[in-house]
Short mmCIF file of C-alpha atoms and ligand atoms in Angstrom, two decimals:
data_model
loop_
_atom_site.label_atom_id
_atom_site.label_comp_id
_atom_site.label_asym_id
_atom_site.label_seq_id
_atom_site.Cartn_x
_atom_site.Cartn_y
_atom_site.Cartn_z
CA UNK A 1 57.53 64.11 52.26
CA UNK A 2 57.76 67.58 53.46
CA UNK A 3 58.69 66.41 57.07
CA UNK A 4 61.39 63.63 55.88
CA UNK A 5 63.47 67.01 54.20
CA UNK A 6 63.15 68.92 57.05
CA UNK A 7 64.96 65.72 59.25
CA UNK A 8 67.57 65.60 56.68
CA UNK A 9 67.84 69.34 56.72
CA UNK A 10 68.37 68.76 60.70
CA UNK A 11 70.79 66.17 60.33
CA UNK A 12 72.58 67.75 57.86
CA UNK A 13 72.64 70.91 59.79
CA UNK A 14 73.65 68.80 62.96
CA UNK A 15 76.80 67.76 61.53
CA UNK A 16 77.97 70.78 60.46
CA UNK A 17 77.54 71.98 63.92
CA UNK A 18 79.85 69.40 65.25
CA UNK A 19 82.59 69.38 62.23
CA UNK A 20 82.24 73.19 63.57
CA UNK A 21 82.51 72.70 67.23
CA UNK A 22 85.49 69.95 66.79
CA UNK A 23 87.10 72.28 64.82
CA UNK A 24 86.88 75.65 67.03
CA UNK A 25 87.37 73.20 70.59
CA UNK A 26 89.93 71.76 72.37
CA UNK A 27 88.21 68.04 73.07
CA UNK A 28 90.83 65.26 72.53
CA UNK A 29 89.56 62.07 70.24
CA UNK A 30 90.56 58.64 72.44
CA UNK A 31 90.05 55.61 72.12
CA UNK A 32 86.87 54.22 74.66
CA UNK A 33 88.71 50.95 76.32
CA UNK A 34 85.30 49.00 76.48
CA UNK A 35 84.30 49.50 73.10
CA UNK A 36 87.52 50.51 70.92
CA UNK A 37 85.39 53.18 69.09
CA UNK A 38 86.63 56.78 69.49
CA UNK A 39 85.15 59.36 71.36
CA UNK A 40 85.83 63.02 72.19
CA UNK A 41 87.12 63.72 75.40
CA UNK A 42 87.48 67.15 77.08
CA UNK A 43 91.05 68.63 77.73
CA UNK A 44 91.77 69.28 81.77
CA UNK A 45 93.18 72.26 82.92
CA UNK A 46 93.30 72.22 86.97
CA UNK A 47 94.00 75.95 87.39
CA UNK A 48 95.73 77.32 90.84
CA UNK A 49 94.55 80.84 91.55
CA UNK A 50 95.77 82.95 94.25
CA UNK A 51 92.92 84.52 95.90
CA UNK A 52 90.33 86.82 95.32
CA UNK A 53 92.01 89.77 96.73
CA UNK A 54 91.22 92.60 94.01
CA UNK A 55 89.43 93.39 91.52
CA UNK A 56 92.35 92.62 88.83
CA UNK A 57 91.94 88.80 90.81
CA UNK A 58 88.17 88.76 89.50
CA UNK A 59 88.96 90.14 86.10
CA UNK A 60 91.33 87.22 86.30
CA UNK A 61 89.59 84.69 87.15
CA UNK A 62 86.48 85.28 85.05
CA UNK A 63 88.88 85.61 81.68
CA UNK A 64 89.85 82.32 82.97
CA UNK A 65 87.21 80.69 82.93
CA UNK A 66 84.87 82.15 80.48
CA UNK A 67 87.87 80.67 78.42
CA UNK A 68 87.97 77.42 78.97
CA UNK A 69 84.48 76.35 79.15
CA UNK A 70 82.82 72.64 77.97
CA UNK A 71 81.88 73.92 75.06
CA UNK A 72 85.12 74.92 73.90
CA UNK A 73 86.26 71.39 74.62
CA UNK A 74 87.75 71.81 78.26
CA UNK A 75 87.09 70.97 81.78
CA UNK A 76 88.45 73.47 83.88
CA UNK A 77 89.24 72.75 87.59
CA UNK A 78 89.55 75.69 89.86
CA UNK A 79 90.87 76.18 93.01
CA UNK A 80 91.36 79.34 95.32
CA UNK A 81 94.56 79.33 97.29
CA UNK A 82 93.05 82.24 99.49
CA UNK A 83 96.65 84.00 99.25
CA UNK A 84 98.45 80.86 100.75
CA UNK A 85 100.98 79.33 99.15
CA UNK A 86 100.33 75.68 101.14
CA UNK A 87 97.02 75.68 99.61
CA UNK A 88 98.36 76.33 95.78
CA UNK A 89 100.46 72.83 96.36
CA UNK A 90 97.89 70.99 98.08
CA UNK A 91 95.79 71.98 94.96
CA UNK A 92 98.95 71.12 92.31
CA UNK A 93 99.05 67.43 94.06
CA UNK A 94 95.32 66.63 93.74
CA UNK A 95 95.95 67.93 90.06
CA UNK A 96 98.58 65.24 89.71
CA UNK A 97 96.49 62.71 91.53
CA UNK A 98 93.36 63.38 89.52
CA UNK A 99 95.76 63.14 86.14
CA UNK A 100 94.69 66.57 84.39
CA UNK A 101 96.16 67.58 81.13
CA UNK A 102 97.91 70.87 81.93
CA UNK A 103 98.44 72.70 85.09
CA UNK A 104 97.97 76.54 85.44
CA UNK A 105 99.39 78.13 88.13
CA UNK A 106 99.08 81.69 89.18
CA UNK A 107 102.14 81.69 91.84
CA UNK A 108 101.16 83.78 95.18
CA UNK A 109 104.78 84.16 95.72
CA UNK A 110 108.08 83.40 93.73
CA UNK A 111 109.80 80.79 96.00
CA UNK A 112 108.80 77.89 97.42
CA UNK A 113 107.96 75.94 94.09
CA UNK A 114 110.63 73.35 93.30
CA UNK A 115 109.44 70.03 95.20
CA UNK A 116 105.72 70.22 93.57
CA UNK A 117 106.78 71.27 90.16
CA UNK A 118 109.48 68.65 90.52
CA UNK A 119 106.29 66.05 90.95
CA UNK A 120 104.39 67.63 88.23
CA UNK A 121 106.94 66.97 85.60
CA UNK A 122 107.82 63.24 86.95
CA UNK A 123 103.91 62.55 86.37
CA UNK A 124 104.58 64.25 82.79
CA UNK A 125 102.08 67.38 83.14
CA UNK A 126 102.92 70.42 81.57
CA UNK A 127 103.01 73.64 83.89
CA UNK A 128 101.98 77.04 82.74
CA UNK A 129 102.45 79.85 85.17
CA UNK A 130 100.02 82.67 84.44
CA UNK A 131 100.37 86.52 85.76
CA UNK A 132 103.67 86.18 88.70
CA UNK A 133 106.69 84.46 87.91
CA UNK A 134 108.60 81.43 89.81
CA UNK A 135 111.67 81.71 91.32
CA UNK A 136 112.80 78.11 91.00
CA UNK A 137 116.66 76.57 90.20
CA UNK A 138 115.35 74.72 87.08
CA UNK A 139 113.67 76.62 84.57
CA UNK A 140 112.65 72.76 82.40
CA UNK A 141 109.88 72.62 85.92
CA UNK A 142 107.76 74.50 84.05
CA UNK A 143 106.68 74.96 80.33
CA UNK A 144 106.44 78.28 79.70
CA UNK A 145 104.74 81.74 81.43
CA UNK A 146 102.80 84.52 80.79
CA UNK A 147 102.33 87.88 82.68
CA UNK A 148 103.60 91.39 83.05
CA UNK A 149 106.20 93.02 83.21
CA UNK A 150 105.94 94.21 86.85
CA UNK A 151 109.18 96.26 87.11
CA UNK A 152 108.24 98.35 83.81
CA UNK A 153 105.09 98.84 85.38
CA UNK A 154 107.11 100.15 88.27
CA UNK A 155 109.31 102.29 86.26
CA UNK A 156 106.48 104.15 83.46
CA UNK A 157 104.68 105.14 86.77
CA UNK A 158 108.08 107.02 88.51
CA UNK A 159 108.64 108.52 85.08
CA UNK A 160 105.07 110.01 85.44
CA UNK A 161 105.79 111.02 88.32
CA UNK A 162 109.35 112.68 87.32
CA UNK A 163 107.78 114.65 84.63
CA UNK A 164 104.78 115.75 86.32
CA UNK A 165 107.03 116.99 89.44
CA UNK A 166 109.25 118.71 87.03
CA UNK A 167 106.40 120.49 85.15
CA UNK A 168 104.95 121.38 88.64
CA UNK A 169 108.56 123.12 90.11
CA UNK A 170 108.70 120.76 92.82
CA UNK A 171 112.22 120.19 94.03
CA UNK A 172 113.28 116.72 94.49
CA UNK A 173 114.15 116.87 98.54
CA UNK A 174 110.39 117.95 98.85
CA UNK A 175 109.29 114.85 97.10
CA UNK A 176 108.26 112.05 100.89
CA UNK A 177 106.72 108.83 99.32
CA UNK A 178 105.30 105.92 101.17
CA UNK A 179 104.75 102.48 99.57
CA UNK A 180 102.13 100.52 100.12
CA UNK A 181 103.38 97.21 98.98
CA UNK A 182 101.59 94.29 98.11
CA UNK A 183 102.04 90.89 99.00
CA UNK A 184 105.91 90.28 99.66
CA UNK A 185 107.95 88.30 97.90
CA UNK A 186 104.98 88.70 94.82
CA UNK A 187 106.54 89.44 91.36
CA UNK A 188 104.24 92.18 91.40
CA UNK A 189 105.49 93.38 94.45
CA UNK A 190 109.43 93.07 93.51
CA UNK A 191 109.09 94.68 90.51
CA UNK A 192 106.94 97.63 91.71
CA UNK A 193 108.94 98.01 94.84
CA UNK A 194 111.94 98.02 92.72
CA UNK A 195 110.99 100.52 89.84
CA UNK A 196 109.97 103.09 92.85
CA UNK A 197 113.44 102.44 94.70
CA UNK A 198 115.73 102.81 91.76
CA UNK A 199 114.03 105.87 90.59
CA UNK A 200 113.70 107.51 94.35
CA UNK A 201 117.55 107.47 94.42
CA UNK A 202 117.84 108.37 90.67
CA UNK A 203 115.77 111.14 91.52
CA UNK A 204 116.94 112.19 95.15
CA UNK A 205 113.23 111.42 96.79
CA UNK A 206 113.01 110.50 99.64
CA UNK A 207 111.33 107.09 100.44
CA UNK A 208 109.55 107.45 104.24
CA UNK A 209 108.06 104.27 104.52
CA UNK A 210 107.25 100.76 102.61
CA UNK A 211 104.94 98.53 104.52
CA UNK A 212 102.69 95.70 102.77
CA UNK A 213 98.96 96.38 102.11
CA UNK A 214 98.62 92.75 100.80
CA UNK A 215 96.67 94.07 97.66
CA UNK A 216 93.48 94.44 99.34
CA UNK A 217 91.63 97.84 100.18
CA UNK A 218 91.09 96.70 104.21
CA UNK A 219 94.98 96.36 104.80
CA UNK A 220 95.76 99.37 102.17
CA UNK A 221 93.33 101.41 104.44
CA UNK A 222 94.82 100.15 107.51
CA UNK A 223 98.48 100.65 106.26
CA UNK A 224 97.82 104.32 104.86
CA UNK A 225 95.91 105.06 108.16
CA UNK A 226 99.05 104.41 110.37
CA UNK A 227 101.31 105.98 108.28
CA UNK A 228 99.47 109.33 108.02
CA UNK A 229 99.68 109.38 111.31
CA UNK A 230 103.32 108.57 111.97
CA UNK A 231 104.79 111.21 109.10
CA UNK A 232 102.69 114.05 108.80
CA UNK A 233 104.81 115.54 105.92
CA UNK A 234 103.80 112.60 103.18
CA UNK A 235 102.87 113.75 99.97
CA UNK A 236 102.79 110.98 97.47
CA UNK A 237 101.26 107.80 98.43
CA UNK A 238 102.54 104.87 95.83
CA UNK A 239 99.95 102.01 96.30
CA UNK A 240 100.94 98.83 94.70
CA UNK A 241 97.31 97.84 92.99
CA UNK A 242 93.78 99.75 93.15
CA UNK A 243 92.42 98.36 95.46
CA UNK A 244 94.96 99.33 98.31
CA UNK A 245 94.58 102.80 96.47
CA UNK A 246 90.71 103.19 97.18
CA UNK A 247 91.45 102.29 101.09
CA UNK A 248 93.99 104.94 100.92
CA UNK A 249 91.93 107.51 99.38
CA UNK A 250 89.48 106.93 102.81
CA UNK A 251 92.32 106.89 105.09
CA UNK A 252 93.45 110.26 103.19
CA UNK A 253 90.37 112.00 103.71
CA UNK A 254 89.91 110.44 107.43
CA UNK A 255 93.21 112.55 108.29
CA UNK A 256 90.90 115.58 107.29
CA UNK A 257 93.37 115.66 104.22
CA UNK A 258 92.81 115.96 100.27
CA UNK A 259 93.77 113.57 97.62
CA UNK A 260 95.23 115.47 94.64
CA UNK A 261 97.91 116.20 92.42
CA UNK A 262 98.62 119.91 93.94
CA UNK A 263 101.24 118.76 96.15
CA UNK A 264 102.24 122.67 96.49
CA UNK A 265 98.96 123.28 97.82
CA UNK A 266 99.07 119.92 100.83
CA UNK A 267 97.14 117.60 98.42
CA UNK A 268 98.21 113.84 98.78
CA UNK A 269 99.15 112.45 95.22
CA UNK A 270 98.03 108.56 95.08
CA UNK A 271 99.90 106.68 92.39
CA UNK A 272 98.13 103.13 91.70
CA UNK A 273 98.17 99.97 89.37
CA UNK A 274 96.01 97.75 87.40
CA UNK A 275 93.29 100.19 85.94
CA UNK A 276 90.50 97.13 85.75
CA UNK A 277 87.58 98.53 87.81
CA UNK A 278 85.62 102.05 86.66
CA UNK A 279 85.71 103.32 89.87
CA UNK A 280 89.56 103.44 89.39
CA UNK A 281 89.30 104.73 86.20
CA UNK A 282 87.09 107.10 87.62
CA UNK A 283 89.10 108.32 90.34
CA UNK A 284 91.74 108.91 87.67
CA UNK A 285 88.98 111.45 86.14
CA UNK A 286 88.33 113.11 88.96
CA UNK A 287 91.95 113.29 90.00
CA UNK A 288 91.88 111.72 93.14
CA UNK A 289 94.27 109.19 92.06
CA UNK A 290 96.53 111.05 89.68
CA UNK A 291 98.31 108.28 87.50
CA UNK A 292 97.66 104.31 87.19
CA UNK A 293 100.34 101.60 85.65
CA UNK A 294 97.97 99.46 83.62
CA UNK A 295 97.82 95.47 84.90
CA UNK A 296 96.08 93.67 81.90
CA UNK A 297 94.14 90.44 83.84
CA UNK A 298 93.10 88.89 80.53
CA UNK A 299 95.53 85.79 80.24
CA UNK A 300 92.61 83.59 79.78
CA UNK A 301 92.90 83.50 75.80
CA UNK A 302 96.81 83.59 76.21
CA UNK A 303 96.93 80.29 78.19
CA UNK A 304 94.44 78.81 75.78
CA UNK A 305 96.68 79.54 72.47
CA UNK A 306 99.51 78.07 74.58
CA UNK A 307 97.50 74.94 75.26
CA UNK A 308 96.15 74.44 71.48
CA UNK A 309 100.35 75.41 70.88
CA UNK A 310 101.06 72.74 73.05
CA UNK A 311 98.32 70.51 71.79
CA UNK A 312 99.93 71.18 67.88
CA UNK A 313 103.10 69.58 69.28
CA UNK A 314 104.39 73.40 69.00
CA UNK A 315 106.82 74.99 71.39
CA UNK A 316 105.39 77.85 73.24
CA UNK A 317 107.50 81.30 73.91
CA UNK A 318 108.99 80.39 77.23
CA UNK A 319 108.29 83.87 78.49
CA UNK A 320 105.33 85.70 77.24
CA UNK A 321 105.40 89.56 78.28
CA UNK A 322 102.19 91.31 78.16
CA UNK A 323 102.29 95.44 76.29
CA UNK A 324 100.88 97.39 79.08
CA UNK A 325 99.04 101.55 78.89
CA UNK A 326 99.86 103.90 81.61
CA UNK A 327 97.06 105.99 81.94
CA UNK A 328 95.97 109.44 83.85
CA UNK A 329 93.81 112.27 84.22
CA UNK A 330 95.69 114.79 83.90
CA UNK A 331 96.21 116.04 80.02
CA UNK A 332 99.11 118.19 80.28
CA UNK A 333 101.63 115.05 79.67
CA UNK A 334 101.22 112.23 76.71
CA UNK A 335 104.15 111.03 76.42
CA UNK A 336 107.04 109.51 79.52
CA UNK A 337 110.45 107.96 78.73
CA UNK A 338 111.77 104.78 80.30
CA UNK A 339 115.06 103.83 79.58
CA UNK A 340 115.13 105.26 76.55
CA UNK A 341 111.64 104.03 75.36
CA UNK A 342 108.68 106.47 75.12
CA UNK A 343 105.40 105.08 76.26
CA UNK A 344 102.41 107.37 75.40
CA UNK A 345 100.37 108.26 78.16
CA UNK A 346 96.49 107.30 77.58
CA UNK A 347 94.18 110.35 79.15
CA UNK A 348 91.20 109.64 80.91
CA UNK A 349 88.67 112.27 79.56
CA UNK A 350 86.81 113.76 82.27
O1 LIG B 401 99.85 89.91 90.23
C1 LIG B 401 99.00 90.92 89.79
C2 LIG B 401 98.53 91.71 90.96
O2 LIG B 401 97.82 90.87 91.83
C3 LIG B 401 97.58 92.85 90.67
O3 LIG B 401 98.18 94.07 90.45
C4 LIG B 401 96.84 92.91 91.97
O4 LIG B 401 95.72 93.73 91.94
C5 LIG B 401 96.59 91.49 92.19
O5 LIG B 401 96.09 91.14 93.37
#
């Protein structure tokens, strides 16, 4: 007697588990074609990544797919472009071929896009581009995307540097920045290059250099390495993600120099992006890198309200920007102005 309540107990307690799982997952109820009975089946996501090039990539990529697990009701299907833009359609057509639900794509560059996505929307797949943007002629070849705003990025960390300068009695003409860029033709890229352009000839700095670290810390190292040695008067390196920074902070202090905010003094100020890793946010504390534009890599749970969105028969935002920190060690300044907007600055304690 006592065992037969502890099996309904267990069945009971069974279907509460699933009424619970249905109703927190994503799995689709179909029809099974041999039987006629319905069944749950899990929702596809075939998900293009770019690389895994930084640590912002890896943040990425786990958000991704700690999101959309089988449990949750989805099947995710990953594929790593290794930074090449061939690979990222070869990967969209066997999406198309293997007829996946929705298609996430995490562009490695804005052009290029308008034949595949033109295929992806004749087999009737909804495309959601994650993190860079798509340059493409038709805005309907995609559904909707989500990512940063690179060029604000770009801008909070030249007001940084504006204010800091100012506070420090540097004179403008002093001011020789080279850009490490990262991958061209990258939203990331445009938009940082962009901010620091507009505001070195709003500010009358002068720009030495801009050659491409490709977001990784071997080609940032490289890149800073060469340039140290063809300008020996640079004092402000602007690296376009962490990673290039931390292979500029070696090639810094293999030119026998220091990395620092004193510029006064011959210290080489590193300005950076993303803030993911704690060695970057410890290089902040210890003022080696002096100021970082945050990069949040979480779009995970963004693309997975867009997909139950999409699965209410709702209309998604078509663009989705993310609210980004700036952050920095030193304490002196909490507050920069862009355009108009103030952005408090978020202090990393030492
Ligand atoms: O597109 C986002 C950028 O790509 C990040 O800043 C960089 O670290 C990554 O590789």
């Amino acid at each position: 007697m006592k065992s037969m309540k502890k099996r309904i107990v267990f069945i009971i307690l069974i279907c509460v588990m699933m009424v619970a799982g249905c109703a927190n997952g994503a799995s689709r109820k179909v029809a099974d074609e041999g039987t006629g009975e319905t069944k749950e089946e899990l929702v596809t996501i075939g998900f293009s990544q770019v690389g895994a090039e930084s640590d912002w990539r890896k943040e990425n990529s786990e958000s991704m797919r700690s999101t959309f697990t089988r449990d949750k009701g989805y099947e995710l299907i990953f594929e790593d472009a290794q930074q090449k833009q061939q690979n990222q359609i070869t990967a969209i057509r066997t999406f198309i071929q293997r007829e996946v639900d929705y298609i996430v794509l995490a562009p490695v560059t804005e052009d290029g896009w308008d034949t595949v996505l033109g295929e992806a929307r004749d087999a009737g797949i909804p495309v959601i581009i994650v993190d860079r943007m798509v340059n493409v002629d038709d805005d309907s070849l995609f559904t909707c995307w989500v990512g940063s705003d690179f060029k604000l990025e770009g801008k909070k960390a030249c007001a940084w540097l504006k204010t800091y300068l100012e506070r420090q009695h540097v004179n403008p003409s002093d001011v020789k920045i080279v850009d490490i860029q990262g991958t061209i033709g990258s939203s990331a890229q445009i938009g940082r290059t962009t901010g620091l352009r507009d505001a070195v000839l709003e500010n009358g700095w002068s720009l030495l250099d801009a050659v491409t670290g490709e977001y990784t810390q071997a080609k940032g190292r490289e890149a800073a390495a060469r340039l140290l040695e063809k300008y020996d008067d640079i004092n402000v390196i602007y690296c376009e993600n962490d990673n290039e920074a931390f292979g500029a902070l070696e090639a810094i202090e293999a030119a026998g120099k220091k990395a620092g905010g004193n510029i006064r003094a011959g210290e080489v100020m590193v300005i950076s992006f993303d803030g993911v890793s704690e060695q970057a946010l410890d290089n902040l504390r210890n003022g080696s890198i002096s100021c970082i534009g945050e990069c949040n890599p979480l779009h995970g749970p963004r693309v997975r309200k867009i997909i139950e969105n999409l699965e209410r028969g709702e209309t998604p935002d078509k663009y989705e920007y993310v609210d980004e920190d700036i952050f920095s060690g030193f304490e002196d300044i909490t507050e920069i102005t862009v355009d108009g907007t103030s952005y408090p600055v978020k202090i990393m304690g030492k």
